[in-house]
mmCIF file of C-alpha atoms in Angstrom:
data_model
loop_
_atom_site.group_PDB
_atom_site.id
_atom_site.type_symbol
_atom_site.label_atom_id
_atom_site.label_comp_id
_atom_site.label_asym_id
_atom_site.label_seq_id
_atom_site.Cartn_x
_atom_site.Cartn_y
_atom_site.Cartn_z
ATOM 1 C CA MET G 1 -46.535 31.773 -32.056
ATOM 2 C CA LYS G 2 -46.596 31.740 -28.255
ATOM 3 C CA ILE G 3 -44.609 29.968 -25.559
ATOM 4 C CA GLU G 4 -47.343 27.323 -25.193
ATOM 5 C CA VAL G 5 -46.953 26.477 -28.892
ATOM 6 C CA VAL G 6 -43.181 26.090 -28.516
ATOM 7 C CA GLN G 7 -43.687 23.824 -25.494
ATOM 8 C CA GLN G 8 -46.202 21.745 -27.417
ATOM 9 C CA LYS G 9 -43.933 21.390 -30.468
ATOM 10 C CA ILE G 10 -40.901 20.291 -28.403
ATOM 11 C CA HIS G 11 -42.923 17.991 -26.144
ATOM 12 C CA SER G 12 -41.924 14.807 -27.968
ATOM 13 C CA ALA G 13 -38.241 15.830 -27.957
ATOM 14 C CA ILE G 14 -38.373 16.470 -24.202
ATOM 15 C CA ASP G 15 -40.052 13.092 -23.705
ATOM 16 C CA LYS G 16 -37.213 11.522 -25.684
ATOM 17 C CA LEU G 17 -34.674 13.282 -23.452
ATOM 18 C CA ASN G 18 -36.458 12.336 -20.242
ATOM 19 C CA SER G 19 -36.798 8.685 -21.265
ATOM 20 C CA HIS G 20 -33.176 8.298 -22.389
ATOM 21 C CA SER G 21 -31.814 4.805 -21.703
ATOM 22 C CA LEU G 22 -28.885 6.352 -19.807
ATOM 23 C CA TYR G 23 -31.132 6.754 -16.788
ATOM 24 C CA LYS G 24 -31.590 2.988 -16.463
ATOM 25 C CA GLU G 25 -27.819 2.594 -16.188
ATOM 26 C CA LEU G 26 -27.361 5.107 -13.374
ATOM 27 C CA ASN G 27 -27.902 2.884 -10.364
ATOM 28 C CA THR G 28 -24.995 3.417 -7.992
ATOM 29 C CA ILE G 29 -22.856 6.214 -6.595
ATOM 30 C CA ASP G 30 -20.031 5.028 -8.860
ATOM 31 C CA ASP G 31 -22.314 5.626 -11.848
ATOM 32 C CA VAL G 32 -23.150 9.064 -10.471
ATOM 33 C CA LYS G 33 -19.425 9.888 -10.175
ATOM 34 C CA LEU G 34 -18.789 9.117 -13.847
ATOM 35 C CA PHE G 35 -21.881 11.036 -14.874
ATOM 36 C CA MET G 36 -20.904 14.113 -12.854
ATOM 37 C CA GLU G 37 -17.392 14.238 -14.321
ATOM 38 C CA SER G 38 -18.881 14.938 -17.759
ATOM 39 C CA HIS G 39 -22.068 16.715 -16.695
ATOM 40 C CA VAL G 40 -20.124 19.354 -14.766
ATOM 41 C CA PHE G 41 -19.208 20.947 -18.109
ATOM 42 C CA ALA G 42 -22.930 21.381 -18.834
ATOM 43 C CA VAL G 43 -23.361 22.965 -15.395
ATOM 44 C CA TRP G 44 -20.550 25.380 -16.273
ATOM 45 C CA ASP G 45 -21.845 26.301 -19.717
ATOM 46 C CA PHE G 46 -25.330 26.869 -18.271
ATOM 47 C CA MET G 47 -23.726 29.618 -16.167
ATOM 48 C CA SER G 48 -22.112 31.027 -19.333
ATOM 49 C CA LEU G 49 -25.506 31.262 -21.022
ATOM 50 C CA LEU G 50 -26.855 32.975 -17.923
ATOM 51 C CA LYS G 51 -24.088 35.580 -17.787
ATOM 52 C CA ASN G 52 -24.414 36.343 -21.491
ATOM 53 C CA LEU G 53 -28.109 36.970 -20.957
ATOM 54 C CA GLN G 54 -27.238 39.304 -18.101
ATOM 55 C CA ILE G 55 -24.750 41.166 -20.318
ATOM 56 C CA GLN G 56 -27.376 41.663 -23.019
ATOM 57 C CA LEU G 57 -30.386 42.404 -20.826
ATOM 58 C CA THR G 58 -28.908 44.527 -18.026
ATOM 59 C CA CYS G 59 -26.343 47.296 -17.721
ATOM 60 C CA VAL G 60 -22.955 45.910 -16.631
ATOM 61 C CA SER G 61 -20.729 48.722 -17.912
ATOM 62 C CA LYS G 62 -18.763 51.145 -15.747
ATOM 63 C CA VAL G 63 -21.171 53.927 -16.694
ATOM 64 C CA TRP G 64 -24.743 52.945 -15.867
ATOM 65 C CA LEU G 65 -27.488 53.558 -18.383
ATOM 66 C CA PRO G 66 -31.178 52.657 -18.176
ATOM 67 C CA VAL G 67 -31.925 49.288 -19.763
ATOM 68 C CA GLU G 68 -34.216 48.909 -22.738
ATOM 69 C CA ASN G 69 -36.563 46.483 -20.976
ATOM 70 C CA ALA G 70 -36.720 46.531 -17.175
ATOM 71 C CA VAL G 71 -39.003 43.480 -17.161
ATOM 72 C CA THR G 72 -36.445 41.158 -18.788
ATOM 73 C CA ALA G 73 -33.667 42.780 -16.733
ATOM 74 C CA ARG G 74 -35.532 41.919 -13.546
ATOM 75 C CA PHE G 75 -36.169 38.350 -14.729
ATOM 76 C CA ILE G 76 -32.508 37.697 -15.456
ATOM 77 C CA ASN G 77 -31.212 39.458 -12.344
ATOM 78 C CA GLU G 78 -33.448 37.270 -10.194
ATOM 79 C CA ILE G 79 -32.123 34.141 -11.889
ATOM 80 C CA VAL G 80 -28.504 35.336 -11.594
ATOM 81 C CA HIS G 81 -29.018 36.000 -7.904
ATOM 82 C CA GLY G 82 -30.164 32.411 -7.349
ATOM 83 C CA GLU G 83 -27.645 30.688 -9.638
ATOM 84 C CA GLU G 84 -24.465 32.718 -9.098
ATOM 85 C CA THR G 85 -24.836 33.783 -5.470
ATOM 86 C CA ASP G 86 -27.023 31.209 -3.740
ATOM 87 C CA VAL G 87 -26.045 29.797 -0.326
ATOM 88 C CA ASN G 88 -24.857 26.252 0.317
ATOM 89 C CA GLU G 89 -26.069 23.949 3.083
ATOM 90 C CA LEU G 90 -23.881 25.845 5.587
ATOM 91 C CA GLY G 91 -25.192 29.247 4.551
ATOM 92 C CA THR G 92 -22.025 30.190 2.638
ATOM 93 C CA PRO G 93 -22.674 32.226 -0.541
ATOM 94 C CA MET G 94 -21.550 30.437 -3.711
ATOM 95 C CA SER G 95 -22.659 29.617 -7.225
ATOM 96 C CA HIS G 96 -24.478 26.422 -8.111
ATOM 97 C CA PHE G 97 -21.421 25.458 -10.164
ATOM 98 C CA GLU G 98 -19.257 25.657 -7.035
ATOM 99 C CA MET G 99 -21.856 23.662 -5.091
ATOM 100 C CA TYR G 100 -21.696 21.023 -7.814
ATOM 101 C CA LEU G 101 -17.898 20.840 -7.497
ATOM 102 C CA GLU G 102 -18.240 20.401 -3.732
ATOM 103 C CA ALA G 103 -20.794 17.637 -4.278
ATOM 104 C CA MET G 104 -18.449 15.935 -6.755
ATOM 105 C CA LYS G 105 -15.624 15.930 -4.233
ATOM 106 C CA GLU G 106 -17.959 14.623 -1.534
ATOM 107 C CA VAL G 107 -18.957 11.559 -3.595
ATOM 108 C CA GLY G 108 -15.407 10.958 -4.817
ATOM 109 C CA ALA G 109 -15.797 12.130 -8.417
ATOM 110 C CA SER G 110 -12.704 13.616 -10.045
ATOM 111 C CA THR G 111 -12.742 17.391 -10.507
ATOM 112 C CA GLN G 112 -9.279 17.497 -12.111
ATOM 113 C CA LYS G 113 -10.452 17.972 -15.696
ATOM 114 C CA ILE G 114 -12.951 20.744 -14.978
ATOM 115 C CA GLU G 115 -10.509 22.515 -12.656
ATOM 116 C CA ASP G 116 -7.768 22.356 -15.301
ATOM 117 C CA PHE G 117 -10.294 23.729 -17.807
ATOM 118 C CA ILE G 118 -11.198 26.679 -15.556
ATOM 119 C CA ALA G 119 -7.489 27.382 -14.959
ATOM 120 C CA LEU G 120 -6.903 27.562 -18.720
ATOM 121 C CA LEU G 121 -9.815 29.976 -19.122
ATOM 122 C CA GLN G 122 -8.358 32.146 -16.367
ATOM 123 C CA GLN G 123 -5.158 32.306 -18.420
ATOM 124 C CA GLY G 124 -7.143 33.643 -21.376
ATOM 125 C CA ILE G 125 -7.276 30.424 -23.406
ATOM 126 C CA PRO G 126 -10.393 30.322 -25.652
ATOM 127 C CA VAL G 127 -13.141 27.922 -24.589
ATOM 128 C CA LEU G 128 -12.884 25.405 -27.418
ATOM 129 C CA GLU G 129 -9.098 25.300 -27.238
ATOM 130 C CA ALA G 130 -9.285 24.760 -23.472
ATOM 131 C CA LEU G 131 -11.717 21.881 -24.000
ATOM 132 C CA ARG G 132 -9.272 20.247 -26.402
ATOM 133 C CA LYS G 133 -6.330 20.773 -24.064
ATOM 134 C CA VAL G 134 -8.058 18.941 -21.186
ATOM 135 C CA ASN G 135 -9.179 16.217 -23.585
ATOM 136 C CA VAL G 136 -12.917 16.178 -22.917
ATOM 137 C CA SER G 137 -15.032 13.500 -24.577
ATOM 138 C CA PRO G 138 -16.444 14.192 -28.069
ATOM 139 C CA SER G 139 -19.961 14.465 -26.635
ATOM 140 C CA VAL G 140 -18.918 17.092 -24.063
ATOM 141 C CA TYR G 141 -17.008 19.027 -26.730
ATOM 142 C CA ASP G 142 -19.991 18.942 -29.097
ATOM 143 C CA PHE G 143 -22.388 20.052 -26.357
ATOM 144 C CA VAL G 144 -20.309 23.005 -25.132
ATOM 145 C CA SER G 145 -19.283 24.096 -28.638
ATOM 146 C CA TYR G 146 -22.963 24.300 -29.617
ATOM 147 C CA THR G 147 -23.665 26.466 -26.564
ATOM 148 C CA PHE G 148 -20.940 28.900 -27.589
ATOM 149 C CA GLU G 149 -22.101 28.879 -31.189
ATOM 150 C CA ILE G 150 -25.420 30.224 -29.886
ATOM 151 C CA ILE G 151 -23.700 32.711 -27.569
ATOM 152 C CA GLU G 152 -21.516 34.055 -30.380
ATOM 153 C CA ARG G 153 -24.554 34.700 -32.601
ATOM 154 C CA GLU G 154 -25.577 37.249 -29.920
ATOM 155 C CA ASN G 155 -29.302 36.844 -30.524
ATOM 156 C CA THR G 156 -30.728 37.252 -27.044
ATOM 157 C CA HIS G 157 -33.908 35.264 -27.702
ATOM 158 C CA GLU G 158 -31.848 32.330 -29.010
ATOM 159 C CA ILE G 159 -29.567 32.388 -25.961
ATOM 160 C CA ALA G 160 -32.675 32.457 -23.768
ATOM 161 C CA ALA G 161 -34.066 29.436 -25.628
ATOM 162 C CA ALA G 162 -30.834 27.457 -25.177
ATOM 163 C CA PHE G 163 -30.829 28.466 -21.512
ATOM 164 C CA THR G 164 -34.444 27.492 -20.895
ATOM 165 C CA PHE G 165 -34.973 24.239 -22.787
ATOM 166 C CA GLY G 166 -33.128 20.934 -22.820
ATOM 167 C CA ARG G 167 -32.588 20.843 -19.073
ATOM 168 C CA GLU G 168 -32.188 17.545 -17.308
ATOM 169 C CA ASP G 169 -35.478 17.575 -15.403
ATOM 170 C CA VAL G 170 -35.288 13.855 -14.563
ATOM 171 C CA ILE G 171 -31.768 13.877 -13.125
ATOM 172 C CA PRO G 172 -32.297 15.576 -9.718
ATOM 173 C CA GLU G 173 -35.185 13.294 -8.730
ATOM 174 C CA MET G 174 -33.358 10.185 -9.919
ATOM 175 C CA PHE G 175 -30.122 11.116 -8.153
ATOM 176 C CA LEU G 176 -32.072 11.658 -4.943
ATOM 177 C CA GLU G 177 -33.339 8.075 -5.133
ATOM 178 C CA ILE G 178 -29.808 6.735 -5.683
ATOM 179 C CA VAL G 179 -28.443 8.749 -2.755
ATOM 180 C CA LYS G 180 -31.292 7.667 -0.472
ATOM 181 C CA GLU G 181 -30.745 4.001 -1.402
ATOM 182 C CA THR G 182 -27.004 4.319 -0.736
ATOM 183 C CA LYS G 183 -27.726 5.838 2.646
ATOM 184 C CA LYS G 184 -29.951 2.860 3.528
ATOM 185 C CA GLN G 185 -27.127 0.474 2.668
ATOM 186 C CA ASN G 186 -24.385 2.488 4.357
ATOM 187 C CA GLN G 187 -25.385 4.883 7.112
ATOM 188 C CA ASN G 188 -21.945 6.559 6.995
ATOM 189 C CA LYS G 189 -22.578 7.907 3.492
ATOM 190 C CA ALA G 190 -24.771 10.965 3.993
ATOM 191 C CA TYR G 191 -23.759 12.980 0.897
ATOM 192 C CA THR G 192 -25.193 16.145 2.400
ATOM 193 C CA LYS G 193 -23.720 18.454 -0.247
ATOM 194 C CA LEU G 194 -25.095 16.446 -3.166
ATOM 195 C CA LEU G 195 -28.487 16.153 -1.508
ATOM 196 C CA TYR G 196 -28.617 19.881 -0.849
ATOM 197 C CA TYR G 197 -27.603 20.715 -4.421
ATOM 198 C CA LEU G 198 -30.251 18.413 -5.880
ATOM 199 C CA GLU G 199 -33.023 19.621 -3.589
ATOM 200 C CA ARG G 200 -32.090 23.256 -4.254
ATOM 201 C CA HIS G 201 -32.045 22.560 -7.999
ATOM 202 C CA ILE G 202 -35.559 21.113 -7.839
ATOM 203 C CA GLU G 203 -36.843 23.953 -5.667
ATOM 204 C CA LEU G 204 -35.462 26.843 -7.728
ATOM 205 C CA ASP G 205 -36.013 25.422 -11.213
ATOM 206 C CA GLY G 206 -39.558 24.275 -10.513
ATOM 207 C CA ASP G 207 -40.818 27.166 -8.430
ATOM 208 C CA GLU G 208 -38.863 30.164 -9.682
ATOM 209 C CA HIS G 209 -36.301 29.909 -12.474
ATOM 210 C CA GLY G 210 -38.303 27.744 -14.868
ATOM 211 C CA PRO G 211 -41.356 30.057 -14.917
ATOM 212 C CA LEU G 212 -39.132 33.170 -15.053
ATOM 213 C CA SER G 213 -37.234 31.768 -18.051
ATOM 214 C CA LEU G 214 -40.483 31.175 -19.947
ATOM 215 C CA LYS G 215 -41.694 34.698 -19.194
ATOM 216 C CA MET G 216 -38.343 36.057 -20.355
ATOM 217 C CA ILE G 217 -38.701 34.342 -23.739
ATOM 218 C CA GLU G 218 -42.250 35.707 -24.102
ATOM 219 C CA GLU G 219 -41.011 39.211 -23.375
ATOM 220 C CA LEU G 220 -38.053 38.897 -25.774
ATOM 221 C CA CYS G 221 -40.114 37.570 -28.685
ATOM 222 C CA GLY G 222 -43.342 39.514 -28.247
ATOM 223 C CA ASP G 223 -45.244 39.454 -31.551
ATOM 224 C CA ASP G 224 -42.156 38.881 -33.694
ATOM 225 C CA GLU G 225 -42.977 35.643 -35.515
ATOM 226 C CA GLN G 226 -39.423 35.217 -36.844
ATOM 227 C CA LYS G 227 -38.023 35.293 -33.326
ATOM 228 C CA TRP G 228 -40.516 32.630 -32.242
ATOM 229 C CA ILE G 229 -39.451 30.446 -35.175
ATOM 230 C CA GLU G 230 -35.805 30.858 -34.162
ATOM 231 C CA VAL G 231 -36.616 30.103 -30.511
ATOM 232 C CA LEU G 232 -38.319 26.878 -31.584
ATOM 233 C CA ALA G 233 -35.346 25.863 -33.757
ATOM 234 C CA VAL G 234 -32.780 26.508 -31.003
ATOM 235 C CA SER G 235 -34.963 24.768 -28.411
ATOM 236 C CA GLU G 236 -35.115 21.636 -30.552
ATOM 237 C CA GLU G 237 -31.374 21.759 -31.246
ATOM 238 C CA ALA G 238 -30.531 22.289 -27.570
ATOM 239 C CA ILE G 239 -32.573 19.243 -26.573
ATOM 240 C CA GLU G 240 -30.904 17.125 -29.263
ATOM 241 C CA LYS G 241 -27.479 18.259 -28.058
ATOM 242 C CA ARG G 242 -28.438 17.258 -24.507
ATOM 243 C CA ILE G 243 -29.558 13.857 -25.791
ATOM 244 C CA GLY G 244 -26.188 13.546 -27.551
ATOM 245 C CA LEU G 245 -24.387 14.363 -24.312
ATOM 246 C CA TRP G 246 -26.381 11.695 -22.469
ATOM 247 C CA SER G 247 -25.576 9.122 -25.180
ATOM 248 C CA GLY G 248 -21.871 9.973 -24.905
ATOM 249 C CA ILE G 249 -21.906 9.543 -21.124
ATOM 250 C CA GLN G 250 -23.760 6.263 -21.533
ATOM 251 C CA ILE G 251 -20.937 4.909 -23.708
ATOM 252 C CA GLU G 252 -18.418 5.814 -20.980
ATOM 253 C CA LEU G 253 -20.453 3.928 -18.361
ATOM 254 C CA VAL G 254 -20.148 0.618 -20.250
#
């Protein structure tokens, strides 16, 4: 199996994700606020997948040792550079997660739950317990718990599959349209941070990180047919979990 075969086999699932009825209900900035308050947990766990890939594919110990595969190490280091230490619209270095939090605050979305969650993690509280303590929705809990189920299996190719597939490709473009329409109606609402985040997301994922992620999976699987089968299974599951998250958010919008 090759990456093109995986993409072909998950094509219908991605179409299902990208045509989710949630999108038709996101029409205003108020809708965007509610969406972001749940989606921010997916932004956070994306970073967790990324850092676990870095742990497995590069040397992050106190004593440096050559890595097994410099090609995959380079792929992941390039992605980490862009996701964890990008620059915001003012040129200040920060992660995309932190940019997302800034964008949430700019549009008036509540960051209380995600900030309480991060504070619990900083105290050493396990992820799933922290999620319960801040009382996330069932769909958010299910989505993040699946991510950490994959992480805890410690199969690098499976983590890479969860990282690469099931992304919300439609969301940035759609949000841009909502923001632009809001700006037409109210010139005082510029939402510069949200616009920058969305445009940066489109630029990096389309031009750099998306292609790098696919190459990383190819390198990790090689000619190992079992790994390709597992990549396909996780890819399909990750997309279904994303669809479940969207359905949960849709219920909250009603």
